[in-house]
Short mmCIF file of C-alpha atoms in Angstrom, two decimals:
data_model
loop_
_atom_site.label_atom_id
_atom_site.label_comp_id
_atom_site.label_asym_id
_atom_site.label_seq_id
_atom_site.Cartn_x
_atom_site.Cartn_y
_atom_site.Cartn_z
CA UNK I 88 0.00 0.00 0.00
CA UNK I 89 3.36 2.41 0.56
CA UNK I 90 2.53 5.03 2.80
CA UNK I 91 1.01 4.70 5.55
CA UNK I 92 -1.71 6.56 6.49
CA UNK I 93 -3.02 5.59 9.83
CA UNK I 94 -7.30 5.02 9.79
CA UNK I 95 -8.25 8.35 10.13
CA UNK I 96 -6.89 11.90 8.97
CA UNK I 97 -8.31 15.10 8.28
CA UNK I 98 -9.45 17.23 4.81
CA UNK I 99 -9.54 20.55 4.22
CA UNK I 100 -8.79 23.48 2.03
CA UNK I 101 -5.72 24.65 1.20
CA UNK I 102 -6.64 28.24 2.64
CA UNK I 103 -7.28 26.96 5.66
CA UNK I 104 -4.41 24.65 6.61
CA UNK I 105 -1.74 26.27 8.42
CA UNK I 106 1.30 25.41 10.31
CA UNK I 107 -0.09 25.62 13.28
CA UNK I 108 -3.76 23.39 12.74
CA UNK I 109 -1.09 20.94 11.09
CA UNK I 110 0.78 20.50 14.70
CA UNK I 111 -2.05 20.18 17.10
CA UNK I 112 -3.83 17.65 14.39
CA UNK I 113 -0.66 15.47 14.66
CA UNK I 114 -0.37 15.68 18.60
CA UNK I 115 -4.38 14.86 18.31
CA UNK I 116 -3.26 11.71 16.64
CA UNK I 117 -4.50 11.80 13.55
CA UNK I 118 -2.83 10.03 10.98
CA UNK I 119 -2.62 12.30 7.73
CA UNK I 120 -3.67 15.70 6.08
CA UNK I 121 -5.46 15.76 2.75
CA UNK I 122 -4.93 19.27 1.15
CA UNK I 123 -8.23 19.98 -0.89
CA UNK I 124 -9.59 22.21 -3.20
CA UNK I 125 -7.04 21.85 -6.03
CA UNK I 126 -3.95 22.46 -4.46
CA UNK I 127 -1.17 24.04 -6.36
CA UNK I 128 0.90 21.87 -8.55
CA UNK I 129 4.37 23.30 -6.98
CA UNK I 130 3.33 21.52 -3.37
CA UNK I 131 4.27 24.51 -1.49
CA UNK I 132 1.48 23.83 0.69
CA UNK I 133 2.32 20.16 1.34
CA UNK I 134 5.91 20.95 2.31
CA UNK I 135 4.94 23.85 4.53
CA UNK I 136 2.77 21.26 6.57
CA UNK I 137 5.61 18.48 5.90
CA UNK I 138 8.07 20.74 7.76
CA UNK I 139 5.92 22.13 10.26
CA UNK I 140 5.39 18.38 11.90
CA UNK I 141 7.38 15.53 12.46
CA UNK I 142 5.74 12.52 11.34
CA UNK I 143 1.74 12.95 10.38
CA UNK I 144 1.65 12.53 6.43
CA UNK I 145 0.22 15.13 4.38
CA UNK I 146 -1.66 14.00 0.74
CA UNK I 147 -2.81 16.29 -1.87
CA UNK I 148 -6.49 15.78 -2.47
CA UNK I 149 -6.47 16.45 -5.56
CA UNK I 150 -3.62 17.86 -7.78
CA UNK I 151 -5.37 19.04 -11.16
CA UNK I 152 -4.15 17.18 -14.19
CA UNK I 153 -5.81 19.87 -16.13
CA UNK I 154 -4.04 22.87 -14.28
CA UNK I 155 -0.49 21.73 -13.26
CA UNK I 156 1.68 19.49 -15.47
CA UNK I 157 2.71 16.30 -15.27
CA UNK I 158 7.01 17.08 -15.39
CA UNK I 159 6.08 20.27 -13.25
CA UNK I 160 4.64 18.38 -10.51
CA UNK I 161 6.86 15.24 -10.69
CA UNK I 162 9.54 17.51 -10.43
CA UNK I 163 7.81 19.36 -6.65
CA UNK I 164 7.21 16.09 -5.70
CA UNK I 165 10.46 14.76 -5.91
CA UNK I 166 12.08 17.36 -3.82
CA UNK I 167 9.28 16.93 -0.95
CA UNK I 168 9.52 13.33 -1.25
CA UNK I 169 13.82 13.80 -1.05
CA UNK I 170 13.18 16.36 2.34
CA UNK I 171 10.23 13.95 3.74
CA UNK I 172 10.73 10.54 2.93
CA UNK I 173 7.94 8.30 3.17
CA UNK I 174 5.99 11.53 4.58
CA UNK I 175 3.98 12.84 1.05
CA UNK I 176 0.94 11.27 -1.11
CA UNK I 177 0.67 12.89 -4.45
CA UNK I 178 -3.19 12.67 -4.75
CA UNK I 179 -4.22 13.74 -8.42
CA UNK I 180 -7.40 13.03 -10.28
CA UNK I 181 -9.32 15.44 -13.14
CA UNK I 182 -11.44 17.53 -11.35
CA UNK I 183 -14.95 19.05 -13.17
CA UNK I 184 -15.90 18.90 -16.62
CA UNK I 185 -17.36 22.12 -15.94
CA UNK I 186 -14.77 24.09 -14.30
CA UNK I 187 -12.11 23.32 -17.37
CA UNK I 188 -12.70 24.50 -20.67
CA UNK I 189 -10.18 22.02 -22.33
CA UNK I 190 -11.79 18.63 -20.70
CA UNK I 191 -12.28 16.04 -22.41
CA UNK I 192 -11.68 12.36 -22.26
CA UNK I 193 -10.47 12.47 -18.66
CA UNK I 194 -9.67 8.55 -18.66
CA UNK I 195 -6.99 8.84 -21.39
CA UNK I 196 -6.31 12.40 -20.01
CA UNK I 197 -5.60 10.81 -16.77
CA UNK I 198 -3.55 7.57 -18.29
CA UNK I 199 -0.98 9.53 -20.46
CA UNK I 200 -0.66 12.05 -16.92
CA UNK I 201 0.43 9.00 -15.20
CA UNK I 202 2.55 7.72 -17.84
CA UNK I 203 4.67 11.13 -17.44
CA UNK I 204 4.58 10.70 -13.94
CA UNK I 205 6.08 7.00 -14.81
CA UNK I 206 8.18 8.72 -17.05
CA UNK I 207 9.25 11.56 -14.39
CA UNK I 208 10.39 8.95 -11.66
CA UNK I 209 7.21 9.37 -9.82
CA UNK I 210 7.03 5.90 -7.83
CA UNK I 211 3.70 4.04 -7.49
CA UNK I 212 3.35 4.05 -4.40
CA UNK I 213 4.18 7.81 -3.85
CA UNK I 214 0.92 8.70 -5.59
CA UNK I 215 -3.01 8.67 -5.83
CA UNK I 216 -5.91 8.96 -7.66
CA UNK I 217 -9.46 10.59 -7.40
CA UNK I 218 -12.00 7.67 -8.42
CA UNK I 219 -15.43 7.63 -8.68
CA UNK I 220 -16.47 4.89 -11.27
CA UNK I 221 -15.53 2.00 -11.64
CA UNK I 222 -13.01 2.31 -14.58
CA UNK I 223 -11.21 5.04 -12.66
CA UNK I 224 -11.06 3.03 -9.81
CA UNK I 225 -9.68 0.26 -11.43
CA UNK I 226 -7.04 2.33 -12.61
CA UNK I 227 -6.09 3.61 -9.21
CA UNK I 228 -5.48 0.23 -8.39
CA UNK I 229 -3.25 -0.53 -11.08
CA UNK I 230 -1.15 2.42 -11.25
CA UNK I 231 -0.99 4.21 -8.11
CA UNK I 232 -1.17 3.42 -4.18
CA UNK I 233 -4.98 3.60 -4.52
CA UNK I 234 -7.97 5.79 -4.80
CA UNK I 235 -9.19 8.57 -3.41
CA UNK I 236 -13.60 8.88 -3.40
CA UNK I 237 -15.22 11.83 -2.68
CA UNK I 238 -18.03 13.00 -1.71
CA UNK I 239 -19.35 8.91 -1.83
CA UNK I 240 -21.44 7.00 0.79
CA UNK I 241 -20.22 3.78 2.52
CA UNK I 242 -22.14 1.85 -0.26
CA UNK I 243 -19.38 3.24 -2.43
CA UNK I 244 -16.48 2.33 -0.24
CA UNK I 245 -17.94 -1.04 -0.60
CA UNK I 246 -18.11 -1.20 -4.51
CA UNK I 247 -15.15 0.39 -4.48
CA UNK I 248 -13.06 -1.98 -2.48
CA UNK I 249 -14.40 -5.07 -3.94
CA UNK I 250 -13.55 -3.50 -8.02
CA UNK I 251 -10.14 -2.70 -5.92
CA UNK I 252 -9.59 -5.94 -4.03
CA UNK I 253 -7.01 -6.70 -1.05
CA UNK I 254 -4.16 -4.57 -0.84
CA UNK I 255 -4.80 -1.13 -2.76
CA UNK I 256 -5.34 1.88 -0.68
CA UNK I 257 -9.11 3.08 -0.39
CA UNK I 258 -9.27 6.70 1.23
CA UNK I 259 -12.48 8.05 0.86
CA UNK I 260 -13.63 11.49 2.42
CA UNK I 261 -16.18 12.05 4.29
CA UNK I 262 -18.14 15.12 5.81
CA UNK I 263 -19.02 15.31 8.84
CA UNK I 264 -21.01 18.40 11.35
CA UNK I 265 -20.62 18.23 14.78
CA UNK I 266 -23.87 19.49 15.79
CA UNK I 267 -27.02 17.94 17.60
CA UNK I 268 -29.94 20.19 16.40
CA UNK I 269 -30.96 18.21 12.67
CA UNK I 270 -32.15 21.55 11.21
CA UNK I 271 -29.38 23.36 12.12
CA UNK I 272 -26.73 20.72 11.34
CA UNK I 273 -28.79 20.21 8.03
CA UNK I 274 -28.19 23.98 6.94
CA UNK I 275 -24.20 23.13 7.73
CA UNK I 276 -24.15 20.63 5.66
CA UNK I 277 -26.54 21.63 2.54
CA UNK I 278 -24.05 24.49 2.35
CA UNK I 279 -21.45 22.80 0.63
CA UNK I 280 -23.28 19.75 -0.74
CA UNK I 281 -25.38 21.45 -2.70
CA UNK I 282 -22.24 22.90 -5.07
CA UNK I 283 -21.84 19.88 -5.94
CA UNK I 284 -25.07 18.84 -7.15
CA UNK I 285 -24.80 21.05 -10.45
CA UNK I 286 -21.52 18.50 -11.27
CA UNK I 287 -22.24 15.40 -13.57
CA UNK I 288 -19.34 13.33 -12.23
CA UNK I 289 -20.83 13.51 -8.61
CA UNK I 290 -24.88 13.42 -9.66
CA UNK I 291 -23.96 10.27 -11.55
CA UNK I 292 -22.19 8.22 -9.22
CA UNK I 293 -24.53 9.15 -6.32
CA UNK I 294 -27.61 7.85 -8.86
CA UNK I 295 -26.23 4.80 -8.53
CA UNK I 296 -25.95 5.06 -5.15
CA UNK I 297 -29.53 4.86 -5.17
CA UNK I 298 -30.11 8.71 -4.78
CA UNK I 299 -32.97 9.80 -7.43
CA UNK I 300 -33.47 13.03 -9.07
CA UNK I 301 -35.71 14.08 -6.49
CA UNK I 302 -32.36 14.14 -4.24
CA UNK I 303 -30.62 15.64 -6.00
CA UNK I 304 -33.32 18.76 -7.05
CA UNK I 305 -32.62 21.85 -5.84
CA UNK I 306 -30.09 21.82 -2.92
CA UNK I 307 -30.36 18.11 -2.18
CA UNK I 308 -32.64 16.31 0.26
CA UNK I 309 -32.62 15.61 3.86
CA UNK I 310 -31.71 11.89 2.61
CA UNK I 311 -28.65 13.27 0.65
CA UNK I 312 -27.37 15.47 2.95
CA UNK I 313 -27.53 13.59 6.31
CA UNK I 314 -25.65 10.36 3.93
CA UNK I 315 -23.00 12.61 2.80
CA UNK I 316 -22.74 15.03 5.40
CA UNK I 317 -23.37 13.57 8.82
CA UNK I 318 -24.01 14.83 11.72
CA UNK I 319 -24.70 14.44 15.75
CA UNK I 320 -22.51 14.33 18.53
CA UNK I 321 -19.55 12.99 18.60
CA UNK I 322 -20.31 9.25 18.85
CA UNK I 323 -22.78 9.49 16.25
CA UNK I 324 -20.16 11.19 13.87
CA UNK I 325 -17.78 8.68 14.36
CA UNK I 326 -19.99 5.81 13.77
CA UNK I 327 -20.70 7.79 10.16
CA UNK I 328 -16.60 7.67 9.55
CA UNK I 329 -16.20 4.29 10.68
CA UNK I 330 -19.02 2.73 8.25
CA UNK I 331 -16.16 3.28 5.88
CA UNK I 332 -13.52 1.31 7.22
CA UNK I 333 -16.37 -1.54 8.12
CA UNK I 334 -17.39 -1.01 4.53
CA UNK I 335 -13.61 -2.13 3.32
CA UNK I 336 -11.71 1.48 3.42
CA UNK I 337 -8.11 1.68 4.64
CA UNK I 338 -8.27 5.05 5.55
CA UNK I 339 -11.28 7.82 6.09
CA UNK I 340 -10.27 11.56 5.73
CA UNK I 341 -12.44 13.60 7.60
CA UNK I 342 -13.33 17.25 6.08
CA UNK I 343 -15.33 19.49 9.17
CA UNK I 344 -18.03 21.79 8.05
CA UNK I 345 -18.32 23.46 11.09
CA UNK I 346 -16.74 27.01 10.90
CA UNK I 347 -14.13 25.95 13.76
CA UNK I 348 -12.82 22.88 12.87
CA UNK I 349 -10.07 22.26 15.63
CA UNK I 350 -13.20 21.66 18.66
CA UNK I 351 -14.51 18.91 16.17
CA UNK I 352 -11.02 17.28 15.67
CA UNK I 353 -10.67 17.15 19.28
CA UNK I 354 -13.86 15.63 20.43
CA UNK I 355 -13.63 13.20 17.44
CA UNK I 356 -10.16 12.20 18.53
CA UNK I 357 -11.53 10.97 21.92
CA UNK I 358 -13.89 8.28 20.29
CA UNK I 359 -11.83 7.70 16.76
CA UNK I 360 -8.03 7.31 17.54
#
């Protein structure tokens, strides 16, 4: 599987990461950082974190193929894989037909991006890919340390592990709102699902999920929004991020809609790691 990633980690935006969330999520015991939101292809980001810890991990979740090239990149990662040895997962993946003007094809996109990375000295192991569907997850499998689902259910983590068999790393994310009141963890949560509903890649996959278009209308039912963003207290949160690891995942990165994330790392550490 190459790195390891420990069961649990943390996902969030670029913006917000900083030096200082990265050190009290490692001494929290948390196993990795996924850097979201298209992080930049020169890894700045990623080595900033890298050198502001000692051992957590840090992953890129995801690395553009459309935005940053494939020598570009190989050649970042190699010099924060060279400072932090067995520290960095290169996550990349295509991102949204309708945030790139030149998409198109993204599975042979994504095949002749890892072929440069081959090409590049970018080892297997050191790198991962977004997957949805089932031919993208198949190619995780065989050409990287795994995949990396977003925005999926359990159910997916399921399908996914069973296209990826034993051994292959399975990282899903998963969002999560620390908050009791339904309505007013509903609200949390509907705020960021709901961009994604106007994306085919994401629509598609949860359809068969069993979601209908009556979920996915609109800003997204109750149904969809408590599956992919759950909430409660603690305990109930956690049992929502371990579903995933019964379901067959490796690793679950959790991304916190509250506004303050740190209280919610800290009262999910005390029932998750």
């Amino acid at each position: 599987m190459g790195i390891e990633l420990g069961r649990i980690g943390i996902w969030q935006l670029e913006g917000v990461l900083t030096p200082e969330l990265a050190r009290e999520v490692e001494e929290l015991g948390y196993g990795a950082i996924w850097i979201g939101g298209s992080p930049s292809g020169d890894l700045a980001k990623a080595e900033e974190l890298l050198d502001a810890t000692k051992s957590i991990k840090v992953a890129t979740g995801i690395v553009n193929i459309w935005q940053d090239d494939a020598a570009t990149v190989a050649e970042a990662y190699k010099r924060v894989a060279a400072k932090h040895p067995d520290r960095f997962l290169l996550g990349v993946g295509a991102g949204h037909r309708e945030h790139t003007a030149e998409f198109k094809k993204p599975y042979t996109a994504l095949v002749e991006y890892l072929d440069a990375l081959d090409a590049a000295g970018v080892p297997v192991e050191g790198r991962a890919l977004a997957a949805l569907g089932p031919k993208v997850i198949k190619l995780a499998g065989d050409r990287t340390a795994g995949a990396h689902p977003y925005l999926m259910t359990p159910e997916h983590t399921r399908q996914a592990r069973e296209i990826l068999g034993e051994g292959p790393l399975l990282a899903p994310e998963q969002k999560v709102v620390l908050e009791t009141d339904p309505e007013k963890a509903r609200a949390i949560g509907r705020g960021t699902v709901k961009f994604y509903l106007g994306l085919v890649n994401y629509t598609n996959s949860l359809r068969k999920l069993g979601f209908t278009d009556e979920d996915l209308a609109g800003e997204g039912s109750d149904r969809l929004v408590d599956a992919l963003a759950v909430h409660g207290d603690a305990e109930t949160v956690a049992r929502g991020v371990t579903a995933h690891l019964e379901a067959g995942a490796d690793h679950v990165n959790i991304q916190v809609l509250n506004s303050d994330p740190l209280p919610v790392y800290r009262a999910l550490a005390g029932v998750l790691l």
